[in-house]
Short mmCIF file of C-alpha atoms in Angstrom, two decimals:
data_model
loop_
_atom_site.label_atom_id
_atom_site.label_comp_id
_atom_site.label_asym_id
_atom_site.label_seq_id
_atom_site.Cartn_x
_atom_site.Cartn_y
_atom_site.Cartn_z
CA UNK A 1 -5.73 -16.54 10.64
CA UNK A 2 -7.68 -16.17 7.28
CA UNK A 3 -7.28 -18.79 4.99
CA UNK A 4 -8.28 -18.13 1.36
CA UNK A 5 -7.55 -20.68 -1.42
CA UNK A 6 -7.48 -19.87 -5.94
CA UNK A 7 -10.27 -21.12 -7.33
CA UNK A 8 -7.99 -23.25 -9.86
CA UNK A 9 -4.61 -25.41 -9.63
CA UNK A 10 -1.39 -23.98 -9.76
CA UNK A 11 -0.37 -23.36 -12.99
CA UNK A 12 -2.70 -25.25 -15.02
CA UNK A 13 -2.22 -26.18 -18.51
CA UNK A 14 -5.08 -25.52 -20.80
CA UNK A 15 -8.21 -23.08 -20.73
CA UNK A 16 -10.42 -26.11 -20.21
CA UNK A 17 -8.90 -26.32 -16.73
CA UNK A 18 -10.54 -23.14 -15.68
CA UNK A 19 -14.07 -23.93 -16.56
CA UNK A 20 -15.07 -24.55 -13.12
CA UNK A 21 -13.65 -21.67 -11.31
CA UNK A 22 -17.21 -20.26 -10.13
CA UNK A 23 -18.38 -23.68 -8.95
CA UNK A 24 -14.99 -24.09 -6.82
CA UNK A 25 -15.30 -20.37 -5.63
CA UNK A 26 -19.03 -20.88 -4.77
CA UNK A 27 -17.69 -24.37 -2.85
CA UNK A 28 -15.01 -22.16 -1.09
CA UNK A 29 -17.66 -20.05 -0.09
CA UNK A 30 -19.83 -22.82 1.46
CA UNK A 31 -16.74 -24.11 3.71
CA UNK A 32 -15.83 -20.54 4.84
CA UNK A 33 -12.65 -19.87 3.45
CA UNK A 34 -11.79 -16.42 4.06
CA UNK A 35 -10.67 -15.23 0.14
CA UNK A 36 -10.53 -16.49 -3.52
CA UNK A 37 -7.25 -15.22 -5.27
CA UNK A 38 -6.38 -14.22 -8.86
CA UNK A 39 -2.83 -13.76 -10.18
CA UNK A 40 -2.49 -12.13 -13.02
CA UNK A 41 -0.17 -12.88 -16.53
CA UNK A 42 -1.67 -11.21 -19.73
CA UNK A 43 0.60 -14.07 -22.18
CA UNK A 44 0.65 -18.08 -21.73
CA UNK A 45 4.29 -18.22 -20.02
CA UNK A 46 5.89 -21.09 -18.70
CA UNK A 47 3.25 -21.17 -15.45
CA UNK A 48 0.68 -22.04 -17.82
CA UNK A 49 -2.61 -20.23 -18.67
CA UNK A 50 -3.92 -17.40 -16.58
CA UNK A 51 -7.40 -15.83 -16.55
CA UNK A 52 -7.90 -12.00 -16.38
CA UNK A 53 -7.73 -11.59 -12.27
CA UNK A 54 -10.41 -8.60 -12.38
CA UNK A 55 -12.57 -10.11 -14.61
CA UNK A 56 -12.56 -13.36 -12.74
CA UNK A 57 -12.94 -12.15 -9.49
CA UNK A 58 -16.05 -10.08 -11.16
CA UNK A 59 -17.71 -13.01 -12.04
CA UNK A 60 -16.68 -14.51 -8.58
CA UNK A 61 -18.34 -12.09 -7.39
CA UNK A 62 -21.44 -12.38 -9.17
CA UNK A 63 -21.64 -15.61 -8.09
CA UNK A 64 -21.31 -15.83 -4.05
CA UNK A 65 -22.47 -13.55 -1.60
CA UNK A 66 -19.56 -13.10 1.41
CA UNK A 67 -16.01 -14.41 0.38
CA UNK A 68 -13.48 -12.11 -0.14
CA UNK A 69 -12.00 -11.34 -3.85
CA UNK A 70 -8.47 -10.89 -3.47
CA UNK A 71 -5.65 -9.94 -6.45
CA UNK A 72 -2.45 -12.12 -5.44
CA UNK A 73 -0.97 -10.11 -7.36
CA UNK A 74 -2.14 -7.81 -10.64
CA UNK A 75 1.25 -6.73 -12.04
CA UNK A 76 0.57 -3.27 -11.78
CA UNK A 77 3.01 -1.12 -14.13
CA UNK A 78 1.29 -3.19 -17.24
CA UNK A 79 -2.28 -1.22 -16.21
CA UNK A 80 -3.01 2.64 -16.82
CA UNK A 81 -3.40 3.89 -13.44
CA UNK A 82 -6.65 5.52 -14.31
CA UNK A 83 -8.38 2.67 -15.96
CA UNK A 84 -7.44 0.44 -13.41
CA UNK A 85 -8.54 2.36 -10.70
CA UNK A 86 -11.59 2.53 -12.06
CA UNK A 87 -11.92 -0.84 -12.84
CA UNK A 88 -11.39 -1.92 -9.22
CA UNK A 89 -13.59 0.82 -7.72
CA UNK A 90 -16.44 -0.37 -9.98
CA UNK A 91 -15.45 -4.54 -8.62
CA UNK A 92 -15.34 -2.78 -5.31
CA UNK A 93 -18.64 -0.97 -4.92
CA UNK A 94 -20.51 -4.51 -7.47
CA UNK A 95 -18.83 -6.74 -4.77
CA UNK A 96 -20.15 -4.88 -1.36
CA UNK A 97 -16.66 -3.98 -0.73
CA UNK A 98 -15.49 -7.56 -0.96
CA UNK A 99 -12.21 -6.47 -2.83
CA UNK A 100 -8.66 -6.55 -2.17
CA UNK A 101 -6.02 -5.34 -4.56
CA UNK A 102 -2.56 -7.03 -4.67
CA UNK A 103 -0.35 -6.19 -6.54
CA UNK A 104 3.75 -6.41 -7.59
CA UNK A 105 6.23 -4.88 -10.09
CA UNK A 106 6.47 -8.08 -11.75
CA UNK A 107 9.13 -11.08 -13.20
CA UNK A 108 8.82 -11.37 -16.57
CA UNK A 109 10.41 -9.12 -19.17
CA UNK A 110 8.87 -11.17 -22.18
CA UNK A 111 5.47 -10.72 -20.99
CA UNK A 112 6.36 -6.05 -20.61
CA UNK A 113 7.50 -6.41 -24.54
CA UNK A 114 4.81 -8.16 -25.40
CA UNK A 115 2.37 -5.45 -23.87
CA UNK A 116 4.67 -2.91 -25.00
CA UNK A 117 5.19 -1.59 -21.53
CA UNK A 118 9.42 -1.03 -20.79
CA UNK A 119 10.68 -3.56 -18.00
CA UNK A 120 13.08 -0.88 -16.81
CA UNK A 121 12.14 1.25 -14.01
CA UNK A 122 8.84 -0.67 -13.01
CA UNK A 123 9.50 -0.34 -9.53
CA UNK A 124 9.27 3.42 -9.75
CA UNK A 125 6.27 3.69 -12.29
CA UNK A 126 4.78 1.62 -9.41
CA UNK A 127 5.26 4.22 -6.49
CA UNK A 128 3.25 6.99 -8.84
CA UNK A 129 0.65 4.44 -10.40
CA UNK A 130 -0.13 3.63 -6.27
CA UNK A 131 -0.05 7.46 -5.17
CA UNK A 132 -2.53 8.03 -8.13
CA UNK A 133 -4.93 5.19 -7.49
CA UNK A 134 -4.73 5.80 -4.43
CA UNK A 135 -6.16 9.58 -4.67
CA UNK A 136 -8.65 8.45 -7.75
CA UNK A 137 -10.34 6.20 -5.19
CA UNK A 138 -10.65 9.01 -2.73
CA UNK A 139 -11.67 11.36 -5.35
CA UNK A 140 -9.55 13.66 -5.09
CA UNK A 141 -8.26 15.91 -7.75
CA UNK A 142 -9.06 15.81 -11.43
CA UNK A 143 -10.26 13.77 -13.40
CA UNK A 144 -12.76 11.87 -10.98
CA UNK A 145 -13.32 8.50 -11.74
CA UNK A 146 -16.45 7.50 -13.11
CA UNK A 147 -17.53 5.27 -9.95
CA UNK A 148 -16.05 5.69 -6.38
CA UNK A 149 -15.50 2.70 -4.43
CA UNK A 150 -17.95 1.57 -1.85
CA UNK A 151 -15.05 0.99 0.68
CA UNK A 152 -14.03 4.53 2.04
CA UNK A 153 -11.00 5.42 1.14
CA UNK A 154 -10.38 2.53 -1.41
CA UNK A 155 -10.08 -1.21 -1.16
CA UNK A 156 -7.33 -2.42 0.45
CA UNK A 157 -3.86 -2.95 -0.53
CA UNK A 158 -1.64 -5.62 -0.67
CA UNK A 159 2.30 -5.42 -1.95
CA UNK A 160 3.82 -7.66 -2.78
CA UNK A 161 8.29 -7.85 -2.85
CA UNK A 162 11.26 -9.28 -0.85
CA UNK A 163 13.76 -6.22 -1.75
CA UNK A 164 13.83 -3.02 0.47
CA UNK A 165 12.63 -1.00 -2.14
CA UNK A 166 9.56 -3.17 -2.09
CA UNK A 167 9.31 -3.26 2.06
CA UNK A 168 9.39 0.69 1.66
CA UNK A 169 6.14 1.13 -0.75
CA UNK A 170 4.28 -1.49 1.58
CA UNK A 171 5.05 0.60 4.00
CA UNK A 172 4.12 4.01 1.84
CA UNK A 173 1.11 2.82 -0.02
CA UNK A 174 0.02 -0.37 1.61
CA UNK A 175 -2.63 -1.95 4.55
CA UNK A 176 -0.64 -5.51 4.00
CA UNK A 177 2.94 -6.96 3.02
CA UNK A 178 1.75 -9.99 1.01
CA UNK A 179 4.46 -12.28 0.77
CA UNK A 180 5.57 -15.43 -1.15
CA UNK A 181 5.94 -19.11 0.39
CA UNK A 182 7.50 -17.71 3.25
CA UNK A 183 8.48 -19.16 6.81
CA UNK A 184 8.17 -18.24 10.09
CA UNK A 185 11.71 -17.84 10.24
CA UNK A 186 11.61 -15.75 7.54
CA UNK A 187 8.47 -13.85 8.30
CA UNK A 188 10.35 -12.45 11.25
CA UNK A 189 13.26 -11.49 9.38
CA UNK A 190 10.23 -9.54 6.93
CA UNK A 191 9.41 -7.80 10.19
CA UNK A 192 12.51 -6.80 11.44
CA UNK A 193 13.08 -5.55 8.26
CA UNK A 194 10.08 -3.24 8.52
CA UNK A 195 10.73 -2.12 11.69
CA UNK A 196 14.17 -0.85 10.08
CA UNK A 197 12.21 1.34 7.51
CA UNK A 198 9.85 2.21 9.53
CA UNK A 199 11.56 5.45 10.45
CA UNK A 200 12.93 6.51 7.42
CA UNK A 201 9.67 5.75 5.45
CA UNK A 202 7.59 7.40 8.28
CA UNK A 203 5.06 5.11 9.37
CA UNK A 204 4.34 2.71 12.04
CA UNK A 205 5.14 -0.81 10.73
CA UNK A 206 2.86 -2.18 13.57
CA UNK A 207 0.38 -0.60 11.22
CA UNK A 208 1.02 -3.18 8.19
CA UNK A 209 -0.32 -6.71 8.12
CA UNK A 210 1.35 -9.17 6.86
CA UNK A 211 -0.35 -11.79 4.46
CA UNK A 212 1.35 -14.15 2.08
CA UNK A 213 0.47 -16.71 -0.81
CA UNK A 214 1.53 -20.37 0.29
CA UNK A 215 1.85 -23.36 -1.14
CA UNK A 216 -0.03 -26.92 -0.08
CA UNK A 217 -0.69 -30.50 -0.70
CA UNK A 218 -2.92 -31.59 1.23
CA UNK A 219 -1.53 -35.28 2.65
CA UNK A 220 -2.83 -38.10 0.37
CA UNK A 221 -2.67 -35.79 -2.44
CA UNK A 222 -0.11 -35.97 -4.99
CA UNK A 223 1.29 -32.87 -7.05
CA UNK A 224 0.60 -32.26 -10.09
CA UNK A 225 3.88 -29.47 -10.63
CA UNK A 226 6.87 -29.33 -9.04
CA UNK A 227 6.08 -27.04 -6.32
CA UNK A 228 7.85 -24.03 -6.32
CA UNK A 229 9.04 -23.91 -2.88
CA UNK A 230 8.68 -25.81 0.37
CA UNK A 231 4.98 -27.19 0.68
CA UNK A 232 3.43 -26.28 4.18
CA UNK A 233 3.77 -29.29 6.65
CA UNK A 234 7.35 -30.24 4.96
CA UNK A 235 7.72 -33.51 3.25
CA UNK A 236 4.66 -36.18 3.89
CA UNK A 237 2.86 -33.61 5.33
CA UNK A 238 -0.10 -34.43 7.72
CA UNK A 239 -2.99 -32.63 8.84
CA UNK A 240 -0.92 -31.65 12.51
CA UNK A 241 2.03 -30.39 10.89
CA UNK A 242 0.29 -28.45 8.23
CA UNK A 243 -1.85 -26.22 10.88
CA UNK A 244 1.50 -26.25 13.00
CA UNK A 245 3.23 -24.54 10.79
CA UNK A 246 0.34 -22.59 10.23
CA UNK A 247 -0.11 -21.84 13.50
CA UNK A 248 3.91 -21.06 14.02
CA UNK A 249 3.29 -18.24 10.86
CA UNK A 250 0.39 -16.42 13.17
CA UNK A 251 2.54 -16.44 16.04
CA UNK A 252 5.07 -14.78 13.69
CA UNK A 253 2.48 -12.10 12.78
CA UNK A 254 1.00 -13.79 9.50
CA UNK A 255 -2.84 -12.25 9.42
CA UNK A 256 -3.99 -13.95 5.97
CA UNK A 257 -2.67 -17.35 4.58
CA UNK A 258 -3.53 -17.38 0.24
CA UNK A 259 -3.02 -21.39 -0.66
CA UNK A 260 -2.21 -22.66 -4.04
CA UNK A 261 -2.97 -25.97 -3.94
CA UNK A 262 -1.10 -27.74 -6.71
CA UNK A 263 -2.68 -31.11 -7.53
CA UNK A 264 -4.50 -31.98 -10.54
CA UNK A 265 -7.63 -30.44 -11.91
CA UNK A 266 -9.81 -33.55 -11.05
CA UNK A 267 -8.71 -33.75 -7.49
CA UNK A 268 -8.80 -29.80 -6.44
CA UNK A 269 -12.73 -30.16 -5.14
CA UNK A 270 -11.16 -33.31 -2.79
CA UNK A 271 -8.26 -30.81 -1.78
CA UNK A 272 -10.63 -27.73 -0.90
CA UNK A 273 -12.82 -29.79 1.37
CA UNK A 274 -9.48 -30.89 2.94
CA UNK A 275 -8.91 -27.20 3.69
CA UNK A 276 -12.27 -26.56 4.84
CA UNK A 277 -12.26 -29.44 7.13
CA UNK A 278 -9.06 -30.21 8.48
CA UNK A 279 -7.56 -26.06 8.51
CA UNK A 280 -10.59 -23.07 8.71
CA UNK A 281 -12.26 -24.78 11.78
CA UNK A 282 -8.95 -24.88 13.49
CA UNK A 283 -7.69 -21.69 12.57
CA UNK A 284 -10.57 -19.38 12.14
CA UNK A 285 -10.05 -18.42 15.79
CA UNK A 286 -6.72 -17.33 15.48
CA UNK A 287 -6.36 -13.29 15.25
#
């Protein structure tokens, strides 16, 4: 299994809290995490302050040499399709093809009015907004972008979505299903699910990974939020019933594990080498 990790604490509350996202990402790097991960809110909400993902992961990317960049997720019907496929081929081809692009319909109508963007019908806007990204990065068609992406084809893409309608465009558009602080319980019912489209979308669900974004407190850690969902390893969680539960989700078919870790700023460098130590040796091997 791939374990990536954000470079900064779940929702954190000022800008000042972000000022050491390259020297976390670079640390990441050194313990061979998989991934950094960027979500993406244009407006201070009630989660907090959020940097741009893309320009983030651009100066991640600047900054380290291997680890992957990963959106998790860019609320796609806010973004022109055209702009943002060329943004992402250009962070694509800068990176060495480090990029992955999740992405979602989004939660929050205040944060659509405030962009001007209408809340209604986001789900559909996102099927075309995929099918034309999609054929920008190949370059097919007109206009062509003004940079192809180095990966053939395009990066790939995550989508994100519990609902059917969001099972289907996984299925239609993307290489992964990136779910939400999901179980291996519930990973299976994801699958199941998928193998129930499968048909009717015409495609091969054996064909889509499945990745989600997970929540963790490392034991001896204490959390700065309430987390927003059950924290792998359950209550008084130790380092044996974190990578159980870990190890249940790969049996389930979970490829790539995202981790928010939601402690305070100070103690996030003491919770990555956690990860690095007590998790990536033991699960690196894992498919």
């Amino acid at each position: 299994m791939r374990i990536g990790v954000a470079p900064h604490r779940l929702w954190p509350d000022g800008e000042g809290e972000l000022d050491d996202v390259l020297q976390t990402a670079v640390r990441a790097e050194e313990l061979g995490l998989d991934h950094v991960f960027a979500s993406g809110h244009a407006v201070v909400g009630d989660l907090g302050v959020t940097p741009d993902p893309l320009v983030l992961l651009a100066a991640v990317a600047g900054a380290t040499r291997r680890i992957g960049l990963v959106t998790s997720v860019l609320v796609l019907p806010l973004y022109n399709p055209l702009i943002l496929a060329h943004q992402t081929a250009t962070l694509d081809r800068l990176s060495g093809g480090r990029f992955t692009l999740g992405v979602g319909t989004g939660w929050d109508a205040e944060e659509f009015a405030a962009v001007g963007v209408p809340f209604a019908g986001r789900g559909h806007r996102m099927d075309e907004q995929l099918a034309v990204v999609r054929q920008l990065w190949r370059g097919e068609g007109s206009p062509r972008l003004g940079v192809l992406p180095r990966t053939e084809g395009g990066p790939p893409v995550w989508i994100g979505g519990q609902s059917d309608a969001a099972l289907r465009r996984a299925l239609r558009f993307g290489d992964a299903w990136h779910g939400s602080g999901v179980d291996a319980e519930s990973l299976t019912g994801v699958r199941a699910r998928l193998a129930a489209l499968g048909d009717e979308v015409g495609r091969d669900p054996g064909q889509l990974a499945l990745t989600a974004g997970l929540f963790l407190v490392p034991p001896g850690f204490a959390p700065a939020v309430k987390v927003p969902g059950r924290s792998l390893g359950g209550a008084g969680a130790s380092a044996e019933s974190v990578r159980d539960e870990l190890g249940r989700l790969a049996d389930a078919g979970l490829v790539s594990a995202s981790l928010w870790l939601p402690v305070e700023t100070e103690a996030l460098p003491d919770a990555l080498a956690w990860v690095g130590e007590e998790l990536v040796p033991h699960l690196s091997g894992q498919p």
